[in-house]
mmCIF file of N, CA and C in Angstrom:
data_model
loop_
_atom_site.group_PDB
_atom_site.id
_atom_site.type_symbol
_atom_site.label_atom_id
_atom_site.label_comp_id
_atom_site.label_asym_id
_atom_site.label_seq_id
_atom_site.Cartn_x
_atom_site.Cartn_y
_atom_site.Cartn_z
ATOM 1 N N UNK A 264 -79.612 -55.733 -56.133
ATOM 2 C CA UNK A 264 -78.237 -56.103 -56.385
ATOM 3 C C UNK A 264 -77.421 -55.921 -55.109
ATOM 4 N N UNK A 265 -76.633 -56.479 -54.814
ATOM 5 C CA UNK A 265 -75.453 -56.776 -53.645
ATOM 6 C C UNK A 265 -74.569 -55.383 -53.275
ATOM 7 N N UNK A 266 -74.690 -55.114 -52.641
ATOM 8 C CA UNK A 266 -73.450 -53.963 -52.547
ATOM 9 C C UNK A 266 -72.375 -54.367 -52.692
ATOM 10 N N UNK A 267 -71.060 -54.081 -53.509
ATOM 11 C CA UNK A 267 -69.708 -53.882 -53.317
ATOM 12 C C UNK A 267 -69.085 -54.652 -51.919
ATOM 13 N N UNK A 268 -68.608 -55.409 -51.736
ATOM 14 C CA UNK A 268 -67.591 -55.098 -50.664
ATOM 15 C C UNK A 268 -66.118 -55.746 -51.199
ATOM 16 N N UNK A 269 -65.230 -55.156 -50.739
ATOM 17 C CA UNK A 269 -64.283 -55.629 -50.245
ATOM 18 C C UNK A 269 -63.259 -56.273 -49.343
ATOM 19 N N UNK A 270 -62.748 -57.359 -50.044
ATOM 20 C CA UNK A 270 -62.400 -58.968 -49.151
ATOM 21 C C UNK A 270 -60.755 -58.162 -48.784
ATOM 22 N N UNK A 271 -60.524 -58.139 -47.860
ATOM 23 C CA UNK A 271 -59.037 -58.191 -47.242
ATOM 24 C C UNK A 271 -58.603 -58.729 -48.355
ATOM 25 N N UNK A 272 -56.718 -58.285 -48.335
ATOM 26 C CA UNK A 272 -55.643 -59.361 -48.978
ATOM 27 C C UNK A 272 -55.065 -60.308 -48.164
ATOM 28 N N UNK A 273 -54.352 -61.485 -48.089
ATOM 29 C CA UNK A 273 -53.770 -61.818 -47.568
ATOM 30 C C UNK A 273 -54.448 -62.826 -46.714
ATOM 31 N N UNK A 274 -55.824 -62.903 -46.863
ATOM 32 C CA UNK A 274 -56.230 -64.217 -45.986
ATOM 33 C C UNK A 274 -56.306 -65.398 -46.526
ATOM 34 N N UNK A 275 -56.031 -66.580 -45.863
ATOM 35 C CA UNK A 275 -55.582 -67.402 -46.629
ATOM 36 C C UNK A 275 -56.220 -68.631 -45.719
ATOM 37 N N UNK A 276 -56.688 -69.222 -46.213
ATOM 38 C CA UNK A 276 -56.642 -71.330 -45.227
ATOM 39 C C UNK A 276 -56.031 -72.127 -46.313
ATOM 40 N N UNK A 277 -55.240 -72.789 -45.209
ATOM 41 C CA UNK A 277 -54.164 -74.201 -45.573
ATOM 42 C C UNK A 277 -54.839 -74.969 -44.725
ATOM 43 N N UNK A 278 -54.963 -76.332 -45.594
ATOM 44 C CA UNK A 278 -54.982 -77.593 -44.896
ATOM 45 C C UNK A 278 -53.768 -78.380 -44.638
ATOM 46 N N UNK A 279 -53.449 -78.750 -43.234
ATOM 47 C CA UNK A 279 -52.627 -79.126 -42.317
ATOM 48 C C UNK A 279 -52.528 -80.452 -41.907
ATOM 49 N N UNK A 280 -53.991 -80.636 -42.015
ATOM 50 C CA UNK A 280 -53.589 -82.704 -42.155
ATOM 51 C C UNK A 280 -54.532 -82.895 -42.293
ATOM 52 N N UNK A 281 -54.978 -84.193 -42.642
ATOM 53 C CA UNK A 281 -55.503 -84.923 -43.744
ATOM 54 C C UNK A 281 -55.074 -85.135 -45.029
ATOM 55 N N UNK A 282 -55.937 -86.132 -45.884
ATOM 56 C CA UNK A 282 -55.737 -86.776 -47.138
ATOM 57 C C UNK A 282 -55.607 -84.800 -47.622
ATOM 58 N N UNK A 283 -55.650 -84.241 -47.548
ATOM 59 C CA UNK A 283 -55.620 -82.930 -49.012
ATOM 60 C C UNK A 283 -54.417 -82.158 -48.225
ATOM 61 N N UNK A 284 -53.273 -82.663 -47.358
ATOM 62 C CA UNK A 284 -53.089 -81.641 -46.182
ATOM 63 C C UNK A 284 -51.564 -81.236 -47.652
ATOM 64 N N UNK A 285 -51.702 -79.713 -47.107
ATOM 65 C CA UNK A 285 -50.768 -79.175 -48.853
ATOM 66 C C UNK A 285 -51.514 -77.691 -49.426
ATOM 67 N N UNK A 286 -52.878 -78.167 -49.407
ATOM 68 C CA UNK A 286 -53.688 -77.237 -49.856
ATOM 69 C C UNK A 286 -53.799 -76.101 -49.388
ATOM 70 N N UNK A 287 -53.272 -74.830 -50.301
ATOM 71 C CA UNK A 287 -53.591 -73.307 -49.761
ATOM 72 C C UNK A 287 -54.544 -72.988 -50.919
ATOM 73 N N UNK A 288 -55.494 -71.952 -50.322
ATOM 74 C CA UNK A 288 -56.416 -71.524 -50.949
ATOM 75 C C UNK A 288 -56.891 -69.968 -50.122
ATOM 76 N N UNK A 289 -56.414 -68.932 -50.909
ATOM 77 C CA UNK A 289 -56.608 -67.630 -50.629
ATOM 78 C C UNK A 289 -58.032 -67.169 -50.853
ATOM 79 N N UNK A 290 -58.870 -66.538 -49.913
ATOM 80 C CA UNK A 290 -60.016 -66.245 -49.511
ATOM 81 C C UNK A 290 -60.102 -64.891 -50.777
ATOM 82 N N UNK A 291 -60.646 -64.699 -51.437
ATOM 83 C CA UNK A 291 -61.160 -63.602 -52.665
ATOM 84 C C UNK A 291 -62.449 -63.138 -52.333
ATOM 85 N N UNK A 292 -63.376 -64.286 -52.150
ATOM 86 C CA UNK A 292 -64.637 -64.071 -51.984
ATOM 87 C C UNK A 292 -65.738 -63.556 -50.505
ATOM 88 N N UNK A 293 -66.535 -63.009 -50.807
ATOM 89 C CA UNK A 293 -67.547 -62.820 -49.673
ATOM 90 C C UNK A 293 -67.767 -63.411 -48.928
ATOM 91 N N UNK A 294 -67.917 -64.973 -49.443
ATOM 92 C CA UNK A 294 -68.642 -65.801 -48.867
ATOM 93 C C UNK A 294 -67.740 -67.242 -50.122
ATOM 94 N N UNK A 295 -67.298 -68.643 -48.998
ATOM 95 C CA UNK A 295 -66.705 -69.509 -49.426
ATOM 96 C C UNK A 295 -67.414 -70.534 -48.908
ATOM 97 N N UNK A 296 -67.590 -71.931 -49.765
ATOM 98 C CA UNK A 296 -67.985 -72.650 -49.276
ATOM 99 C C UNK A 296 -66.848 -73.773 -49.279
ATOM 100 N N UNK A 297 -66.610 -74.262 -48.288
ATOM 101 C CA UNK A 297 -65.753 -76.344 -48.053
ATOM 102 C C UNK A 297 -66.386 -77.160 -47.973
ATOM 103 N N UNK A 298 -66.256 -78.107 -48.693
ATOM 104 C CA UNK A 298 -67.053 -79.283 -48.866
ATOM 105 C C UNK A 298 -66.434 -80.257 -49.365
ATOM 106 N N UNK A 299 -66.993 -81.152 -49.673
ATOM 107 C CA UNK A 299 -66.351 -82.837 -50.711
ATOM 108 C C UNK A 299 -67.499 -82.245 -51.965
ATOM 109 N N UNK A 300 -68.260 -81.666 -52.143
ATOM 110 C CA UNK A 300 -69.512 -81.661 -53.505
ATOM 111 C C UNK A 300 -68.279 -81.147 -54.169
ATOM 112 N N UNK A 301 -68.374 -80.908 -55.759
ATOM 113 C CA UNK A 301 -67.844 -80.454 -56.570
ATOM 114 C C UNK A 301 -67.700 -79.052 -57.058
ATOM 115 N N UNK A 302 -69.294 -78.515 -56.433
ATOM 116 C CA UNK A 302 -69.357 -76.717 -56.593
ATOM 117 C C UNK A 302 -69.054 -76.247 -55.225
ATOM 118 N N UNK A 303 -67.941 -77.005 -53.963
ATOM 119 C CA UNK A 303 -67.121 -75.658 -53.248
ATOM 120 C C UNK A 303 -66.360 -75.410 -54.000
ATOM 121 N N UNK A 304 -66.046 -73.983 -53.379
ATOM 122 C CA UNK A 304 -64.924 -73.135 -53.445
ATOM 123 C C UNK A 304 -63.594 -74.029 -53.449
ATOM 124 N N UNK A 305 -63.325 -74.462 -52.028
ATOM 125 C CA UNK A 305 -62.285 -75.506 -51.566
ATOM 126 C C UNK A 305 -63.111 -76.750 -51.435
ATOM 127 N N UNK A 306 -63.008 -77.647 -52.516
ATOM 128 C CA UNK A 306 -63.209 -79.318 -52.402
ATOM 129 C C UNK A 306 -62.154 -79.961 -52.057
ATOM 130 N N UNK A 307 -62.943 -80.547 -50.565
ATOM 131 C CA UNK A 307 -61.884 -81.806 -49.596
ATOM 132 C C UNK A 307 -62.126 -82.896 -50.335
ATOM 133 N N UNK A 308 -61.589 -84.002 -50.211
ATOM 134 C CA UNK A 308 -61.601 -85.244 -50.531
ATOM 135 C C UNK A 308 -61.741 -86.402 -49.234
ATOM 136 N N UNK A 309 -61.607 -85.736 -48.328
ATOM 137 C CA UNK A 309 -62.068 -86.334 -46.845
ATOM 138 C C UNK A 309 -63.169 -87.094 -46.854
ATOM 139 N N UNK A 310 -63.387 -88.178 -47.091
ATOM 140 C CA UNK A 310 -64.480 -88.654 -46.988
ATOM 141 C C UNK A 310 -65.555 -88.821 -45.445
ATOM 142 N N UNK A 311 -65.031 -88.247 -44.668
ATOM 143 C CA UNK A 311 -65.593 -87.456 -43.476
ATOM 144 C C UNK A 311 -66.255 -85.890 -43.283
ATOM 145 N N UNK A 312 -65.568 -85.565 -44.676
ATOM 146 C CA UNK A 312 -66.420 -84.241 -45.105
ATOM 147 C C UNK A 312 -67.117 -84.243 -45.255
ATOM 148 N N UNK A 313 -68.168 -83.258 -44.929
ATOM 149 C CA UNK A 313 -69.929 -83.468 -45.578
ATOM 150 C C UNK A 313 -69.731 -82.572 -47.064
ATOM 151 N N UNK A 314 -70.977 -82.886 -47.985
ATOM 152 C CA UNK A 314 -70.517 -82.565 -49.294
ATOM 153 C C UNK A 314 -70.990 -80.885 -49.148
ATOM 154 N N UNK A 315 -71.528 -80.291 -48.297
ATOM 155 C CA UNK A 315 -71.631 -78.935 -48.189
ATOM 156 C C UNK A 315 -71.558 -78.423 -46.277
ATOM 157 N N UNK A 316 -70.242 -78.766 -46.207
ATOM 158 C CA UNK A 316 -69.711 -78.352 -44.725
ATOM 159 C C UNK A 316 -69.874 -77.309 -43.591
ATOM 160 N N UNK A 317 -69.352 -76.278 -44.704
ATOM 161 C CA UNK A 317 -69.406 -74.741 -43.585
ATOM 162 C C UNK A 317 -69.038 -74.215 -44.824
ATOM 163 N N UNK A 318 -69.187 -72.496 -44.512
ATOM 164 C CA UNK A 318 -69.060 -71.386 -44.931
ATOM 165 C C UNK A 318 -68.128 -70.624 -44.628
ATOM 166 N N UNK A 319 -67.138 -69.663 -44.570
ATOM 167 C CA UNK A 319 -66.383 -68.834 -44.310
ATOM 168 C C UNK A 319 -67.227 -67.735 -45.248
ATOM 169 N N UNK A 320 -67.853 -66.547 -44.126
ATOM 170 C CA UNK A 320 -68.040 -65.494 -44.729
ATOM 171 C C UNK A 320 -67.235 -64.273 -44.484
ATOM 172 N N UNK A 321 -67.166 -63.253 -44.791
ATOM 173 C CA UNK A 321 -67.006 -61.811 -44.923
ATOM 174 C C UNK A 321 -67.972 -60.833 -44.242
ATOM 175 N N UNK A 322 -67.641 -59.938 -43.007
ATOM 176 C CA UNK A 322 -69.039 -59.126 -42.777
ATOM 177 C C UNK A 322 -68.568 -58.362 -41.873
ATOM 178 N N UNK A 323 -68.491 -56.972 -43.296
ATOM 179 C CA UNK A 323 -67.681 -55.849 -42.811
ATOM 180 C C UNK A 323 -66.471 -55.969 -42.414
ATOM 181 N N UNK A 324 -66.464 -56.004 -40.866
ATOM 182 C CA UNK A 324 -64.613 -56.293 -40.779
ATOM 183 C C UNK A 324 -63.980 -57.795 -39.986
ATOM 184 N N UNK A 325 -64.799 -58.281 -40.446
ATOM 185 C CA UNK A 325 -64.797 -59.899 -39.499
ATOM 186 C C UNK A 325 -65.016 -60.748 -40.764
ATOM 187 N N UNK A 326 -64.090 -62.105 -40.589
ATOM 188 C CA UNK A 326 -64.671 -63.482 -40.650
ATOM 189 C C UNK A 326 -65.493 -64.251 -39.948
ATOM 190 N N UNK A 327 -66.456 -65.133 -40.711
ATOM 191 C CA UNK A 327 -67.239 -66.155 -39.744
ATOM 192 C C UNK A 327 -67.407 -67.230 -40.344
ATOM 193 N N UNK A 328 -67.375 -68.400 -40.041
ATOM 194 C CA UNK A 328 -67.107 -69.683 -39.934
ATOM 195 C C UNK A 328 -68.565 -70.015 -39.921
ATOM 196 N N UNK A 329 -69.491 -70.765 -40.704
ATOM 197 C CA UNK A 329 -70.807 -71.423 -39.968
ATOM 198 C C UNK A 329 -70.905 -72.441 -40.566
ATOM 199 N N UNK A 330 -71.308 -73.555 -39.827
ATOM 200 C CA UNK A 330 -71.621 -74.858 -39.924
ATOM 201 C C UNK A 330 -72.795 -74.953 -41.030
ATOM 202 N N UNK A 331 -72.952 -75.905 -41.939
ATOM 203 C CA UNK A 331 -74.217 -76.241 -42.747
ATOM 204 C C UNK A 331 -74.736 -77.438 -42.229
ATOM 205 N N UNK A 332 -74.981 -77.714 -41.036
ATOM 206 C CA UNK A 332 -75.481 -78.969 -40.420
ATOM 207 C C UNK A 332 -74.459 -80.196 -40.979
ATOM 208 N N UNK A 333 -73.798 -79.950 -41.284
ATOM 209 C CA UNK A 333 -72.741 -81.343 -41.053
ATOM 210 C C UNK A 333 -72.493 -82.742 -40.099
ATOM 211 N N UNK A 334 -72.796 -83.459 -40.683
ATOM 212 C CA UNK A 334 -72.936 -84.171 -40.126
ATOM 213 C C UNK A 334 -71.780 -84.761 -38.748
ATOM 214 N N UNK A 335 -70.593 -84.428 -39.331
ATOM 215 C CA UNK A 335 -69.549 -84.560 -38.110
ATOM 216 C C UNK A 335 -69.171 -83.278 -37.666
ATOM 217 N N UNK A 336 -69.867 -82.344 -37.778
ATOM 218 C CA UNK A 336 -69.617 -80.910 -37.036
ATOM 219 C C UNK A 336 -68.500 -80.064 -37.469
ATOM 220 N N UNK A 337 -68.446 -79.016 -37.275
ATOM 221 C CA UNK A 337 -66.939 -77.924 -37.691
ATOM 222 C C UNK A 337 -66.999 -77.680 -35.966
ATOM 223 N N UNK A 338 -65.217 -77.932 -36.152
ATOM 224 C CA UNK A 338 -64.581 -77.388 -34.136
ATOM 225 C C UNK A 338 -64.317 -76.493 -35.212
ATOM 226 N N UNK A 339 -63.869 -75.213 -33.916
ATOM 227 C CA UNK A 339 -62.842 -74.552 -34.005
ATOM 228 C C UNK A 339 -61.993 -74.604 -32.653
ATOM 229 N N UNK A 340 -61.081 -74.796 -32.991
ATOM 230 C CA UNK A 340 -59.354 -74.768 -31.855
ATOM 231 C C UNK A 340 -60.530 -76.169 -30.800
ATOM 232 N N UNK A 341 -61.242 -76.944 -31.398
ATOM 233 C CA UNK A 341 -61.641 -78.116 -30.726
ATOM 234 C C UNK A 341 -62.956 -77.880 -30.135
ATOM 235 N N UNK A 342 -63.408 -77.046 -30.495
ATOM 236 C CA UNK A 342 -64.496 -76.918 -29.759
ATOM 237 C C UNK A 342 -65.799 -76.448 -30.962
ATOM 238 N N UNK A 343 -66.947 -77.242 -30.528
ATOM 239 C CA UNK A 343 -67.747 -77.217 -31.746
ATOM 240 C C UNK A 343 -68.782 -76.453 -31.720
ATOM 241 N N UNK A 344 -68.919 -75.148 -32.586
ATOM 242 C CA UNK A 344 -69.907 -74.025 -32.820
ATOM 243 C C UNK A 344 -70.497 -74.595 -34.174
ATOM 244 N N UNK A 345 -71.704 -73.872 -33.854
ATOM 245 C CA UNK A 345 -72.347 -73.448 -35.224
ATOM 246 C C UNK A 345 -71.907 -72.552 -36.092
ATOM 247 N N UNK A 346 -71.844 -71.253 -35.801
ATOM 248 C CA UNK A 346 -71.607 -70.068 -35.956
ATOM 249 C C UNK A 346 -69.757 -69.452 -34.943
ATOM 250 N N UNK A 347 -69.083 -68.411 -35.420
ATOM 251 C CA UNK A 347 -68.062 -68.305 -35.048
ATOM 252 C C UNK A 347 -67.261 -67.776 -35.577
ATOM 253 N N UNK A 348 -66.911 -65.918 -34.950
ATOM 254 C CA UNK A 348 -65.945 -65.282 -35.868
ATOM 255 C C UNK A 348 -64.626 -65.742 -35.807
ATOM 256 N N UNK A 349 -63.887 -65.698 -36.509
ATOM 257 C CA UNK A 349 -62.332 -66.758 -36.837
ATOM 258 C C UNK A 349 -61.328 -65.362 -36.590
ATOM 259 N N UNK A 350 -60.219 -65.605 -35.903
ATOM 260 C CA UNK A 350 -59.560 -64.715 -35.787
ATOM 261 C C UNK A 350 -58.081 -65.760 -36.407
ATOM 262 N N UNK A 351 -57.119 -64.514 -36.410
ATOM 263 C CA UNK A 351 -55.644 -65.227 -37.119
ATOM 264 C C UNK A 351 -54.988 -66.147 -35.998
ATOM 265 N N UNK A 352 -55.075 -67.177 -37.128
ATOM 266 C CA UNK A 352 -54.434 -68.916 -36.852
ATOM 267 C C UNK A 352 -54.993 -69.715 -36.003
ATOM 268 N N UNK A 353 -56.692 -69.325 -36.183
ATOM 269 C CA UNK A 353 -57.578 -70.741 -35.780
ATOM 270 C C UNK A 353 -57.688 -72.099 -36.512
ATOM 271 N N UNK A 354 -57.814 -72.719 -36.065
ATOM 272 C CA UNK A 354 -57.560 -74.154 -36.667
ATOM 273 C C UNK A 354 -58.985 -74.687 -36.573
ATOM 274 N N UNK A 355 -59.523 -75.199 -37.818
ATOM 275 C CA UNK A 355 -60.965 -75.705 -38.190
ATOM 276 C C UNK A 355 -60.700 -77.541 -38.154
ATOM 277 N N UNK A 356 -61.770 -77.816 -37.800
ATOM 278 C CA UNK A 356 -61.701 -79.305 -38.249
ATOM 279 C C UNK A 356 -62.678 -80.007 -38.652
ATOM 280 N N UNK A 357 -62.455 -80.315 -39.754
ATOM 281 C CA UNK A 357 -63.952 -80.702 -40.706
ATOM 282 C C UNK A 357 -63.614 -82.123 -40.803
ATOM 283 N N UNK A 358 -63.983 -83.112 -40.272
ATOM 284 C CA UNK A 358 -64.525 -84.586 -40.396
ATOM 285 C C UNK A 358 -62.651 -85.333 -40.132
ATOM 286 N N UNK A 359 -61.767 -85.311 -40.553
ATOM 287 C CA UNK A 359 -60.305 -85.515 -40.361
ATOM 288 C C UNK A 359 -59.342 -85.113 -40.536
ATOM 289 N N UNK A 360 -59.985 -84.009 -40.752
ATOM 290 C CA UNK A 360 -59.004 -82.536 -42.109
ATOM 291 C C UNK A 360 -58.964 -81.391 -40.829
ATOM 292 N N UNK A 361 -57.569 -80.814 -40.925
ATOM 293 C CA UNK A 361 -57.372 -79.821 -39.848
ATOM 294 C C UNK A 361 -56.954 -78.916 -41.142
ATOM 295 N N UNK A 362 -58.012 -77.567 -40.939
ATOM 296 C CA UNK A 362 -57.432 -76.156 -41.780
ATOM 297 C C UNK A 362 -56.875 -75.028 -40.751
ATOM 298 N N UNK A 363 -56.361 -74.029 -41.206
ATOM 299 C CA UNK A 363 -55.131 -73.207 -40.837
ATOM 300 C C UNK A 363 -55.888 -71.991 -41.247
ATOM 301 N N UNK A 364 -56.744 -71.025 -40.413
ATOM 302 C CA UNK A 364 -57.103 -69.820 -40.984
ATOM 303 C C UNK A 364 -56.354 -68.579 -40.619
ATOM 304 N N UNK A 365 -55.563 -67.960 -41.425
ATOM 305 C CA UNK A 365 -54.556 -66.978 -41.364
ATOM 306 C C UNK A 365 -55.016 -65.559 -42.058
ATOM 307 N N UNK A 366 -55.059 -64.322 -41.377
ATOM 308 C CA UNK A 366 -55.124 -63.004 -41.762
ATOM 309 C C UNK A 366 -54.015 -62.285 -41.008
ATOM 310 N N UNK A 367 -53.317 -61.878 -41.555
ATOM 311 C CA UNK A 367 -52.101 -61.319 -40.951
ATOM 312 C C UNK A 367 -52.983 -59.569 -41.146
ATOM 313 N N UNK A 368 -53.291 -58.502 -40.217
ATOM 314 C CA UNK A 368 -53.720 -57.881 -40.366
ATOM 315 C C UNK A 368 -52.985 -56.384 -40.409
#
């Protein structure tokens, strides 16, 4: 079984432009998935989205961002990783969709 952890309050991604740009969605979980499929967490409607995008995980005292082989890649602040801890008010970009990752700490 999983150990316990606990997710910060207060972290949050907004999408900023694109077709979904409006969308806040507060981070609860360990581990989040973005996508266009129907079982993310946060479902884009971007049809430049891949249907299982990236991850935003939890680990220990960091966020990380990782790519699921997507086909148009995840930047962060424009620049394209696989993998990548997210610090407050990096900007993701998944296929035409710019998100807003905020932890006020």
């Amino acid at each position: 079984m999983e150990e316990y952890i606990e997710i910060p309050k207060g972290v949050m991604i907004e999408v900023i432009e694109g077709v979904d740009k409006g969308i806040n969605f507060a981070i609860k979980n360990k581990t989040i998935t973005i996508g266009r499929a129907d079982a993310s967490d946060l479902k884009l409607t971007d049809e430049y989205v891949s249907n299982k995008h990236c991850q935003i995980v939890f680990r220990e005292d960091h966020f990380t961002v990782i790519d699921l082989q997507s086909l148009n890649k995840t930047k962060i602040n424009d620049n394209v990783f696989q993998q990548r801890n997210l610090e407050d008010g990096d900007i993701l970009s998944l296929g035409k969709s710019k998100i807003r990752f905020t932890w006020q700490k």
